[in-house]
mmCIF file of C-alpha atoms in Angstrom:
data_model
loop_
_atom_site.group_PDB
_atom_site.id
_atom_site.type_symbol
_atom_site.label_atom_id
_atom_site.label_comp_id
_atom_site.label_asym_id
_atom_site.label_seq_id
_atom_site.Cartn_x
_atom_site.Cartn_y
_atom_site.Cartn_z
ATOM 1 C CA MET Z 5 -17.419 56.444 -86.833
ATOM 2 C CA ALA Z 6 -16.231 53.531 -88.899
ATOM 3 C CA SER Z 7 -12.658 54.780 -88.814
ATOM 4 C CA MET Z 8 -12.736 55.011 -85.027
ATOM 5 C CA VAL Z 9 -14.023 51.431 -84.730
ATOM 6 C CA SER Z 10 -11.391 50.219 -87.135
ATOM 7 C CA THR Z 11 -8.691 51.956 -85.089
ATOM 8 C CA LYS Z 12 -9.928 50.416 -81.840
ATOM 9 C CA ALA Z 13 -10.099 46.980 -83.410
ATOM 10 C CA ASN Z 14 -6.533 47.228 -84.626
ATOM 11 C CA GLN Z 15 -5.385 48.325 -81.189
ATOM 12 C CA PHE Z 16 -7.246 45.442 -79.602
ATOM 13 C CA ARG Z 17 -5.691 42.913 -82.005
ATOM 14 C CA TYR Z 18 -2.239 44.240 -81.374
ATOM 15 C CA SER Z 19 -2.699 44.274 -77.617
ATOM 16 C CA THR Z 20 -4.114 40.755 -77.677
ATOM 17 C CA ARG Z 21 -1.184 39.388 -79.638
ATOM 18 C CA LEU Z 22 1.277 41.090 -77.343
ATOM 19 C CA LEU Z 23 -0.546 39.841 -74.267
ATOM 20 C CA PHE Z 24 -0.567 36.212 -75.416
ATOM 21 C CA SER Z 25 3.081 36.370 -76.388
ATOM 22 C CA ARG Z 26 3.924 37.658 -72.901
ATOM 23 C CA PHE Z 27 1.854 34.909 -71.323
ATOM 24 C CA LEU Z 28 3.613 32.237 -73.307
ATOM 25 C CA HIS Z 29 7.043 33.537 -72.328
ATOM 26 C CA HIS Z 30 6.549 34.626 -68.736
ATOM 27 C CA GLY Z 31 3.067 33.590 -67.610
ATOM 28 C CA ARG Z 32 2.375 36.915 -65.744
ATOM 29 C CA PRO Z 33 0.582 39.908 -67.294
ATOM 30 C CA SER Z 34 2.150 42.233 -64.753
ATOM 31 C CA THR Z 35 5.500 41.973 -66.536
ATOM 32 C CA LEU Z 36 4.313 43.995 -69.572
ATOM 33 C CA SER Z 37 6.602 46.789 -70.623
ATOM 34 C CA THR Z 38 5.676 50.413 -70.147
ATOM 35 C CA PRO Z 39 5.078 51.424 -73.813
ATOM 36 C CA PHE Z 40 2.071 49.102 -74.055
ATOM 37 C CA SER Z 41 0.469 49.970 -70.753
ATOM 38 C CA PRO Z 42 -1.788 52.696 -72.242
ATOM 39 C CA HIS Z 43 -3.167 50.196 -74.711
ATOM 40 C CA LEU Z 44 -3.931 47.658 -71.965
ATOM 41 C CA GLN Z 45 -5.323 50.275 -69.606
ATOM 42 C CA LEU Z 46 -8.777 49.610 -71.052
ATOM 43 C CA LEU Z 47 -8.584 45.993 -69.782
ATOM 44 C CA HIS Z 48 -8.290 47.210 -66.179
ATOM 45 C CA GLN Z 49 -11.036 49.869 -66.447
ATOM 46 C CA PRO Z 50 -14.269 48.057 -67.297
ATOM 47 C CA TYR Z 51 -16.527 50.920 -66.293
ATOM 48 C CA GLN Z 52 -14.753 53.365 -68.625
ATOM 49 C CA ALA Z 53 -14.932 50.887 -71.467
ATOM 50 C CA ARG Z 54 -18.685 50.598 -71.055
ATOM 51 C CA ASN Z 55 -19.072 54.422 -71.403
ATOM 52 C CA GLN Z 56 -17.176 54.695 -74.691
ATOM 53 C CA GLY Z 57 -19.935 53.567 -77.058
ATOM 54 C CA PHE Z 58 -20.667 50.601 -79.241
ATOM 55 C CA GLY Z 59 -17.125 49.491 -79.962
ATOM 56 C CA ASN Z 60 -16.112 49.485 -76.356
ATOM 57 C CA GLY Z 61 -18.810 46.897 -75.436
ATOM 58 C CA SER Z 62 -16.933 44.239 -77.379
ATOM 59 C CA LEU Z 63 -13.780 45.285 -75.622
ATOM 60 C CA GLY Z 64 -15.478 44.641 -72.257
ATOM 61 C CA LEU Z 65 -16.386 41.112 -73.320
ATOM 62 C CA CYS Z 66 -12.846 40.500 -74.451
ATOM 63 C CA GLN Z 67 -11.588 41.840 -71.165
ATOM 64 C CA ARG Z 68 -13.681 39.277 -69.224
ATOM 65 C CA PHE Z 69 -12.447 36.510 -71.495
ATOM 66 C CA LEU Z 70 -8.816 37.567 -71.122
ATOM 67 C CA SER Z 71 -9.170 38.018 -67.356
ATOM 68 C CA SER Z 72 -10.528 34.469 -66.875
ATOM 69 C CA SER Z 73 -7.881 33.105 -69.232
ATOM 70 C CA ALA Z 74 -5.175 34.998 -67.391
ATOM 71 C CA VAL Z 75 -6.271 33.469 -64.078
ATOM 72 C CA ASN Z 76 -6.237 29.916 -65.471
ATOM 73 C CA VAL Z 77 -2.939 30.407 -67.267
ATOM 74 C CA SER Z 78 -1.335 32.007 -64.239
ATOM 75 C CA GLY Z 79 -2.568 29.134 -61.945
ATOM 76 C CA GLU Z 80 -1.176 26.479 -64.241
ATOM 77 C CA LYS Z 81 1.974 28.494 -64.849
ATOM 78 C CA SER Z 82 2.627 28.986 -61.138
ATOM 79 C CA ALA Z 83 2.596 25.198 -60.559
ATOM 80 C CA THR Z 84 5.051 24.641 -63.428
ATOM 81 C CA ASP Z 85 7.185 27.614 -62.322
ATOM 82 C CA SER Z 86 7.556 26.075 -58.848
ATOM 83 C CA ASP Z 87 8.919 22.857 -60.377
ATOM 84 C CA HIS Z 88 11.236 24.807 -62.713
ATOM 85 C CA SER Z 89 12.419 27.031 -59.865
ATOM 86 C CA ALA Z 90 13.189 23.940 -57.737
ATOM 87 C CA LYS Z 91 15.220 22.497 -60.618
ATOM 88 C CA ASP Z 92 16.928 25.828 -61.334
ATOM 89 C CA GLY Z 93 17.637 26.278 -57.645
ATOM 90 C CA SER Z 94 19.273 22.901 -57.397
ATOM 91 C CA GLY Z 95 21.520 23.777 -60.318
ATOM 92 C CA GLN Z 96 22.372 27.218 -58.972
ATOM 93 C CA GLY Z 97 22.949 25.775 -55.493
ATOM 94 C CA SER Z 98 25.452 23.330 -56.839
ATOM 95 C CA GLU Z 99 27.304 26.249 -58.450
ATOM 96 C CA ALA Z 100 27.091 28.568 -55.400
ATOM 97 C CA GLY Z 101 27.992 26.234 -52.553
ATOM 98 C CA GLY Z 102 26.482 22.810 -53.225
ATOM 99 C CA GLY Z 103 23.985 21.070 -50.956
ATOM 100 C CA GLY Z 104 21.987 24.162 -49.874
ATOM 101 C CA GLU Z 105 18.864 23.067 -51.714
ATOM 102 C CA GLN Z 106 19.105 19.499 -50.353
ATOM 103 C CA ASP Z 107 19.442 20.818 -46.791
ATOM 104 C CA GLN Z 108 16.369 22.983 -47.284
ATOM 105 C CA LYS Z 109 14.410 20.045 -48.722
ATOM 106 C CA SER Z 110 15.424 17.703 -45.849
ATOM 107 C CA TYR Z 111 14.524 20.403 -43.346
ATOM 108 C CA ALA Z 112 11.176 20.966 -45.084
ATOM 109 C CA ARG Z 113 10.376 17.233 -45.033
ATOM 110 C CA LYS Z 114 10.939 16.896 -41.284
ATOM 111 C CA PRO Z 115 7.580 16.918 -39.480
ATOM 112 C CA VAL Z 116 7.203 19.567 -36.853
ATOM 113 C CA ARG Z 117 6.320 17.813 -33.658
ATOM 114 C CA GLY Z 118 5.766 19.036 -30.141
ATOM 115 C CA GLY Z 119 7.623 17.731 -27.102
ATOM 116 C CA PRO Z 120 6.678 14.215 -25.829
ATOM 117 C CA ILE Z 121 5.512 15.669 -22.479
ATOM 118 C CA SER Z 122 4.097 19.123 -22.073
ATOM 119 C CA TRP Z 123 4.288 21.085 -18.846
ATOM 120 C CA LEU Z 124 0.630 20.441 -18.165
ATOM 121 C CA SER Z 125 1.081 16.688 -18.609
ATOM 122 C CA PHE Z 126 4.115 16.746 -16.332
ATOM 123 C CA VAL Z 127 2.221 18.610 -13.600
ATOM 124 C CA LEU Z 128 -0.718 16.198 -13.862
ATOM 125 C CA LEU Z 129 1.668 13.240 -13.653
ATOM 126 C CA VAL Z 130 3.333 14.622 -10.522
ATOM 127 C CA LEU Z 131 -0.025 15.360 -8.874
ATOM 128 C CA THR Z 132 -1.326 11.894 -9.717
ATOM 129 C CA GLY Z 133 1.788 10.232 -8.292
ATOM 130 C CA ALA Z 134 1.588 12.293 -5.118
ATOM 131 C CA GLY Z 135 -2.079 11.426 -4.739
ATOM 132 C CA LEU Z 136 -1.382 7.718 -5.113
ATOM 133 C CA VAL Z 137 1.408 7.845 -2.526
ATOM 134 C CA PHE Z 138 -0.816 9.734 -0.086
ATOM 135 C CA TYR Z 139 -3.705 7.306 -0.626
ATOM 136 C CA TYR Z 140 -1.459 4.256 -0.167
ATOM 137 C CA ASP Z 141 0.078 5.672 3.022
ATOM 138 C CA ARG Z 142 -3.342 6.508 4.467
ATOM 139 C CA GLU Z 143 -4.743 3.064 3.649
ATOM 140 C CA LYS Z 144 -1.689 1.413 5.167
ATOM 141 C CA LYS Z 145 -2.077 3.358 8.427
ATOM 142 C CA ARG Z 146 -5.781 2.592 8.514
ATOM 143 C CA HIS Z 147 -5.102 -1.111 7.998
ATOM 144 C CA ILE Z 148 -2.534 -1.117 10.804
ATOM 145 C CA GLU Z 149 -4.990 0.644 13.127
ATOM 146 C CA GLU Z 150 -7.665 -1.913 12.290
ATOM 147 C CA ILE Z 151 -5.311 -4.786 13.055
ATOM 148 C CA ARG Z 152 -4.275 -3.138 16.333
ATOM 149 C CA SER Z 153 -7.858 -2.450 17.402
ATOM 150 C CA ASN Z 154 -8.943 -5.962 16.495
ATOM 151 C CA THR Z 155 -6.026 -7.396 18.456
ATOM 152 C CA GLU Z 156 -6.897 -5.305 21.505
ATOM 153 C CA ALA Z 157 -10.526 -6.322 21.217
ATOM 154 C CA VAL Z 158 -9.501 -9.971 21.160
ATOM 155 C CA LYS Z 159 -7.225 -9.515 24.152
ATOM 156 C CA GLN Z 160 -9.798 -7.653 26.207
ATOM 157 C CA GLY Z 161 -12.819 -9.674 25.193
ATOM 158 C CA PRO Z 162 -14.100 -12.658 27.109
ATOM 159 C CA SER Z 163 -12.708 -16.084 26.331
ATOM 160 C CA VAL Z 164 -14.802 -18.550 24.385
ATOM 161 C CA GLY Z 165 -15.294 -21.778 26.260
ATOM 162 C CA LYS Z 166 -13.063 -23.161 28.991
ATOM 163 C CA ALA Z 167 -9.755 -24.955 28.820
ATOM 164 C CA ALA Z 168 -9.803 -28.630 29.718
ATOM 165 C CA ILE Z 169 -7.559 -28.074 32.733
ATOM 166 C CA GLY Z 170 -8.359 -29.485 36.163
ATOM 167 C CA GLY Z 171 -10.350 -32.382 37.483
ATOM 168 C CA PRO Z 172 -10.802 -34.688 40.431
ATOM 169 C CA PHE Z 173 -7.767 -35.895 42.397
ATOM 170 C CA ARG Z 174 -6.938 -37.664 45.677
ATOM 171 C CA LEU Z 175 -3.622 -36.838 47.401
ATOM 172 C CA ILE Z 176 -2.020 -36.497 50.838
ATOM 173 C CA ASN Z 177 -1.241 -33.127 52.370
ATOM 174 C CA HIS Z 178 1.921 -32.275 54.344
ATOM 175 C CA GLU Z 179 0.076 -33.176 57.550
ATOM 176 C CA GLY Z 180 -0.650 -36.721 56.342
ATOM 177 C CA LYS Z 181 -4.361 -36.234 55.613
ATOM 178 C CA HIS Z 182 -6.081 -37.345 52.436
ATOM 179 C CA VAL Z 183 -7.538 -34.469 50.486
ATOM 180 C CA THR Z 184 -9.469 -34.063 47.222
ATOM 181 C CA GLU Z 185 -10.378 -31.130 45.003
ATOM 182 C CA LYS Z 186 -13.568 -30.715 47.043
ATOM 183 C CA ASP Z 187 -11.538 -29.556 50.040
ATOM 184 C CA PHE Z 188 -10.670 -26.389 48.094
ATOM 185 C CA LEU Z 189 -14.176 -25.400 47.048
ATOM 186 C CA GLY Z 190 -15.231 -21.884 47.968
ATOM 187 C CA LYS Z 191 -11.675 -20.564 47.829
ATOM 188 C CA TRP Z 192 -9.472 -18.973 45.168
ATOM 189 C CA THR Z 193 -6.604 -21.422 44.741
ATOM 190 C CA LEU Z 194 -3.119 -20.985 43.243
ATOM 191 C CA LEU Z 195 -1.543 -24.304 42.216
ATOM 192 C CA TYR Z 196 2.129 -24.924 41.467
ATOM 193 C CA PHE Z 197 3.763 -28.233 40.420
ATOM 194 C CA GLY Z 198 7.406 -28.899 41.364
ATOM 195 C CA PHE Z 199 9.668 -31.006 43.559
ATOM 196 C CA THR Z 200 11.543 -30.402 46.800
ATOM 197 C CA HIS Z 201 15.003 -31.227 45.397
ATOM 198 C CA CYS Z 202 14.745 -28.533 42.720
ATOM 199 C CA PRO Z 203 17.910 -26.434 42.939
ATOM 200 C CA ASP Z 204 16.655 -22.981 41.809
ATOM 201 C CA ILE Z 205 13.493 -22.703 39.708
ATOM 202 C CA CYS Z 206 11.031 -24.142 42.219
ATOM 203 C CA PRO Z 207 12.303 -22.038 45.144
ATOM 204 C CA ASP Z 208 12.112 -18.882 43.008
ATOM 205 C CA GLU Z 209 8.579 -19.622 41.857
ATOM 206 C CA LEU Z 210 7.365 -20.492 45.352
ATOM 207 C CA GLN Z 211 8.845 -17.285 46.760
ATOM 208 C CA LYS Z 212 7.048 -15.337 44.051
ATOM 209 C CA LEU Z 213 3.811 -17.187 44.823
ATOM 210 C CA ALA Z 214 4.093 -16.488 48.553
ATOM 211 C CA ALA Z 215 4.777 -12.778 48.013
ATOM 212 C CA ALA Z 216 1.848 -12.516 45.576
ATOM 213 C CA VAL Z 217 -0.545 -14.111 48.077
ATOM 214 C CA ASP Z 218 0.214 -11.381 50.625
ATOM 215 C CA LYS Z 219 -0.004 -8.555 48.060
ATOM 216 C CA ILE Z 220 -3.285 -9.859 46.659
ATOM 217 C CA LYS Z 221 -4.829 -9.708 50.125
ATOM 218 C CA GLU Z 222 -3.293 -6.307 50.873
ATOM 219 C CA LYS Z 223 -4.111 -4.694 47.536
ATOM 220 C CA GLY Z 224 -7.360 -6.385 46.559
ATOM 221 C CA GLY Z 225 -8.657 -7.815 49.833
ATOM 222 C CA ILE Z 226 -8.849 -11.265 48.259
ATOM 223 C CA GLU Z 227 -8.009 -14.445 50.160
ATOM 224 C CA THR Z 228 -6.130 -17.058 48.124
ATOM 225 C CA VAL Z 229 -4.817 -20.505 49.027
ATOM 226 C CA PRO Z 230 -1.315 -21.409 47.721
ATOM 227 C CA VAL Z 231 -0.833 -25.114 46.951
ATOM 228 C CA PHE Z 232 2.338 -27.019 46.084
ATOM 229 C CA ILE Z 233 1.953 -30.429 44.350
ATOM 230 C CA SER Z 234 5.022 -32.638 44.071
ATOM 231 C CA VAL Z 235 5.938 -34.359 40.786
ATOM 232 C CA ASP Z 236 8.638 -36.459 42.519
ATOM 233 C CA PRO Z 237 6.651 -38.968 44.584
ATOM 234 C CA GLU Z 238 9.606 -41.322 45.080
ATOM 235 C CA ARG Z 239 11.577 -38.802 47.174
ATOM 236 C CA ASP Z 240 8.955 -36.292 48.292
ATOM 237 C CA THR Z 241 7.406 -37.947 51.311
ATOM 238 C CA VAL Z 242 4.888 -36.305 53.598
ATOM 239 C CA GLU Z 243 7.631 -35.271 56.022
ATOM 240 C CA GLN Z 244 9.873 -33.954 53.240
ATOM 241 C CA VAL Z 245 7.045 -31.890 51.759
ATOM 242 C CA GLY Z 246 6.051 -30.601 55.232
ATOM 243 C CA GLU Z 247 9.541 -29.325 55.928
ATOM 244 C CA TYR Z 248 9.803 -27.797 52.487
ATOM 245 C CA VAL Z 249 6.599 -25.731 52.462
ATOM 246 C CA LYS Z 250 7.356 -24.171 55.851
ATOM 247 C CA GLU Z 251 10.273 -22.308 54.287
ATOM 248 C CA PHE Z 252 8.031 -20.187 52.030
ATOM 249 C CA HIS Z 253 4.681 -19.313 53.548
ATOM 250 C CA PRO Z 254 2.606 -20.482 56.559
ATOM 251 C CA LYS Z 255 -0.506 -20.892 54.373
ATOM 252 C CA LEU Z 256 1.285 -22.919 51.697
ATOM 253 C CA ILE Z 257 -0.205 -26.418 51.473
ATOM 254 C CA GLY Z 258 2.009 -29.266 50.218
ATOM 255 C CA LEU Z 259 0.526 -32.312 48.467
ATOM 256 C CA THR Z 260 2.107 -35.619 47.494
ATOM 257 C CA GLY Z 261 0.971 -39.153 46.747
ATOM 258 C CA SER Z 262 1.748 -42.407 44.994
ATOM 259 C CA PRO Z 263 3.267 -42.419 41.502
ATOM 260 C CA ASP Z 264 -0.136 -43.224 39.977
ATOM 261 C CA GLU Z 265 -1.908 -40.484 41.919
ATOM 262 C CA ILE Z 266 0.688 -37.910 40.882
ATOM 263 C CA LYS Z 267 0.443 -39.119 37.301
ATOM 264 C CA ASN Z 268 -3.338 -38.692 37.300
ATOM 265 C CA VAL Z 269 -3.335 -35.193 38.742
ATOM 266 C CA ALA Z 270 -0.565 -34.082 36.391
ATOM 267 C CA ARG Z 271 -2.538 -35.386 33.436
ATOM 268 C CA ALA Z 272 -5.693 -33.624 34.622
ATOM 269 C CA TYR Z 273 -3.850 -30.281 34.858
ATOM 270 C CA ARG Z 274 -1.856 -30.781 31.644
ATOM 271 C CA VAL Z 275 1.480 -30.730 33.467
ATOM 272 C CA TYR Z 276 4.573 -32.271 31.903
ATOM 273 C CA TYR Z 277 7.224 -33.911 34.101
ATOM 274 C CA MET Z 278 10.003 -36.431 33.524
ATOM 275 C CA LYS Z 279 13.101 -37.634 35.311
ATOM 276 C CA THR Z 280 16.481 -36.768 33.864
ATOM 277 C CA ALA Z 281 19.609 -38.985 33.849
ATOM 278 C CA GLU Z 282 20.087 -40.636 37.247
ATOM 279 C CA GLU Z 283 23.273 -40.639 39.279
ATOM 280 C CA ASP Z 284 22.537 -42.830 42.299
ATOM 281 C CA SER Z 285 19.645 -41.115 44.095
ATOM 282 C CA ASP Z 286 20.503 -37.562 42.969
ATOM 283 C CA TYR Z 287 18.451 -36.680 39.880
ATOM 284 C CA LEU Z 288 16.397 -33.788 38.567
ATOM 285 C CA VAL Z 289 12.852 -33.676 37.287
ATOM 286 C CA ASP Z 290 12.073 -31.654 34.192
ATOM 287 C CA HIS Z 291 8.564 -30.214 34.504
ATOM 288 C CA SER Z 292 6.234 -27.421 33.435
ATOM 289 C CA ILE Z 293 6.773 -24.061 35.144
ATOM 290 C CA VAL Z 294 3.300 -22.628 35.558
ATOM 291 C CA ILE Z 295 0.948 -21.330 38.281
ATOM 292 C CA TYR Z 296 -2.773 -22.080 37.843
ATOM 293 C CA LEU Z 297 -5.522 -19.812 39.168
ATOM 294 C CA MET Z 298 -8.567 -21.906 40.109
ATOM 295 C CA SER Z 299 -11.984 -20.460 40.876
ATOM 296 C CA PRO Z 300 -13.977 -21.209 44.061
ATOM 297 C CA ASP Z 301 -15.603 -24.012 42.005
ATOM 298 C CA MET Z 302 -12.127 -25.444 41.306
ATOM 299 C CA GLU Z 303 -12.445 -24.561 37.647
ATOM 300 C CA PHE Z 304 -9.530 -23.247 35.631
ATOM 301 C CA VAL Z 305 -9.442 -19.448 35.218
ATOM 302 C CA LYS Z 306 -5.951 -18.489 34.032
ATOM 303 C CA PHE Z 307 -2.317 -19.561 34.171
ATOM 304 C CA PHE Z 308 0.783 -17.452 34.844
ATOM 305 C CA GLY Z 309 4.193 -18.416 33.516
ATOM 306 C CA LYS Z 310 7.748 -17.856 34.644
ATOM 307 C CA ASN Z 311 7.864 -14.480 32.884
ATOM 308 C CA ASN Z 312 5.323 -13.015 35.354
ATOM 309 C CA ASP Z 313 6.881 -11.270 38.346
ATOM 310 C CA VAL Z 314 5.198 -10.636 41.706
ATOM 311 C CA ASP Z 315 3.452 -7.446 40.590
ATOM 312 C CA SER Z 316 2.098 -8.816 37.330
ATOM 313 C CA LEU Z 317 0.962 -11.989 39.090
ATOM 314 C CA THR Z 318 -0.784 -9.913 41.775
ATOM 315 C CA ASP Z 319 -2.502 -7.595 39.308
ATOM 316 C CA GLY Z 320 -3.480 -10.504 37.062
ATOM 317 C CA VAL Z 321 -5.148 -12.432 39.868
ATOM 318 C CA ILE Z 322 -7.019 -9.358 41.137
ATOM 319 C CA LYS Z 323 -8.250 -8.560 37.649
ATOM 320 C CA GLU Z 324 -9.492 -12.095 37.027
ATOM 321 C CA VAL Z 325 -11.258 -12.266 40.401
ATOM 322 C CA LYS Z 326 -13.080 -8.966 39.782
ATOM 323 C CA GLN Z 327 -14.179 -10.019 36.307
ATOM 324 C CA TYR Z 328 -15.348 -13.378 37.689
ATOM 325 C CA LYS Z 329 -17.535 -11.680 40.323
ATOM 326 C CA LYS Z 330 -19.255 -9.546 37.645
#
C-alpha cells in the first residue's frame, strides 16, 4: 500500500512540474505532448479518481486547484497573447506585404453606422409632405370660397343707409313752367345731366335712356319718367331744350334754369360739370356721365354709369323697383 502511494505521489509531482512548465511556455494545457497524456488523464476524470482509494482523494483536490489555476492563467495569458500576436502580426505583415495590419486596424476602428435615412423614414417624409401640400391646397380653396361667398353676400344684401344724393330744386321745364322736385312725386324718375351742344356722349346716353324707358314698361309694366337737366344754362334756353328733347322721346322732360339754380341742383345730386377752353361761343362742358333712379318719394335708389347698356339698365331698374315694393 505504501509503495503504491509513493508511486502515485511521484507521478503527481512529475505531472505537476511538466504542467507548470508547459503553462509558462505556452499558456494552454491542451498543447501537452502525447507521452504524458496518460499521466494527466486523472486530472480530467474526477469521478474515477474518487473511486481509487485514499491516495486518489488528494489527487482530486490537486485537480481542482490546477483547474482553477489553469483558468486564471489561461485568461491572463490570452490577454497578453493578443497583444503579442498584434505585435508579431505587424512585424510579419511588414515582411509579407507591408501595411496589411494597419489597413485591418483602420478598418476595425471605423464605426459601423447605418444610412442617414432609412426607407421607412423616407416613406414617412414623402407622406408627410404630400399631406401638407393637400392640406394647404384644401385650405386655400376653402379661403377663396369664403371670400367669394362673402363678396356675393355683400353684393346681394341690402344697402346700409342712403346716399346723400338728391334734394329740393326749382327749375324751368321745356314748356316754360316752373317745376320743383314735388312735381315728380309718385313716379319712378330717371335723371340725366348734360347739355344740348354735346357732340356724342349726351345723345348716346339719351338714346339709351329713351330705349330703356320703353323696355321697362314692356318687360316689367313699370312707368318711368325720363328727365334731362342742362348743365349749360348760358346756351340752353327753354326753346333750345324743348327742341332738343323732342329728338329722343315724347315723354322726355327737359329742365334748365339760371346759373345759380343749375349750380344748386348739381350740388344736390353730386354732379360735376365745368366749361372747357372757350373759342368764341363754341365750347364744351365736361360733366359726370350718370343716370339716377329716383323713387316715387324722390329719394335716391341707384345710379347707372356709361358702361350699362339698354338691357342692363332695363333689368337694373326693374330689379330695384321690385325690391323697393317688397
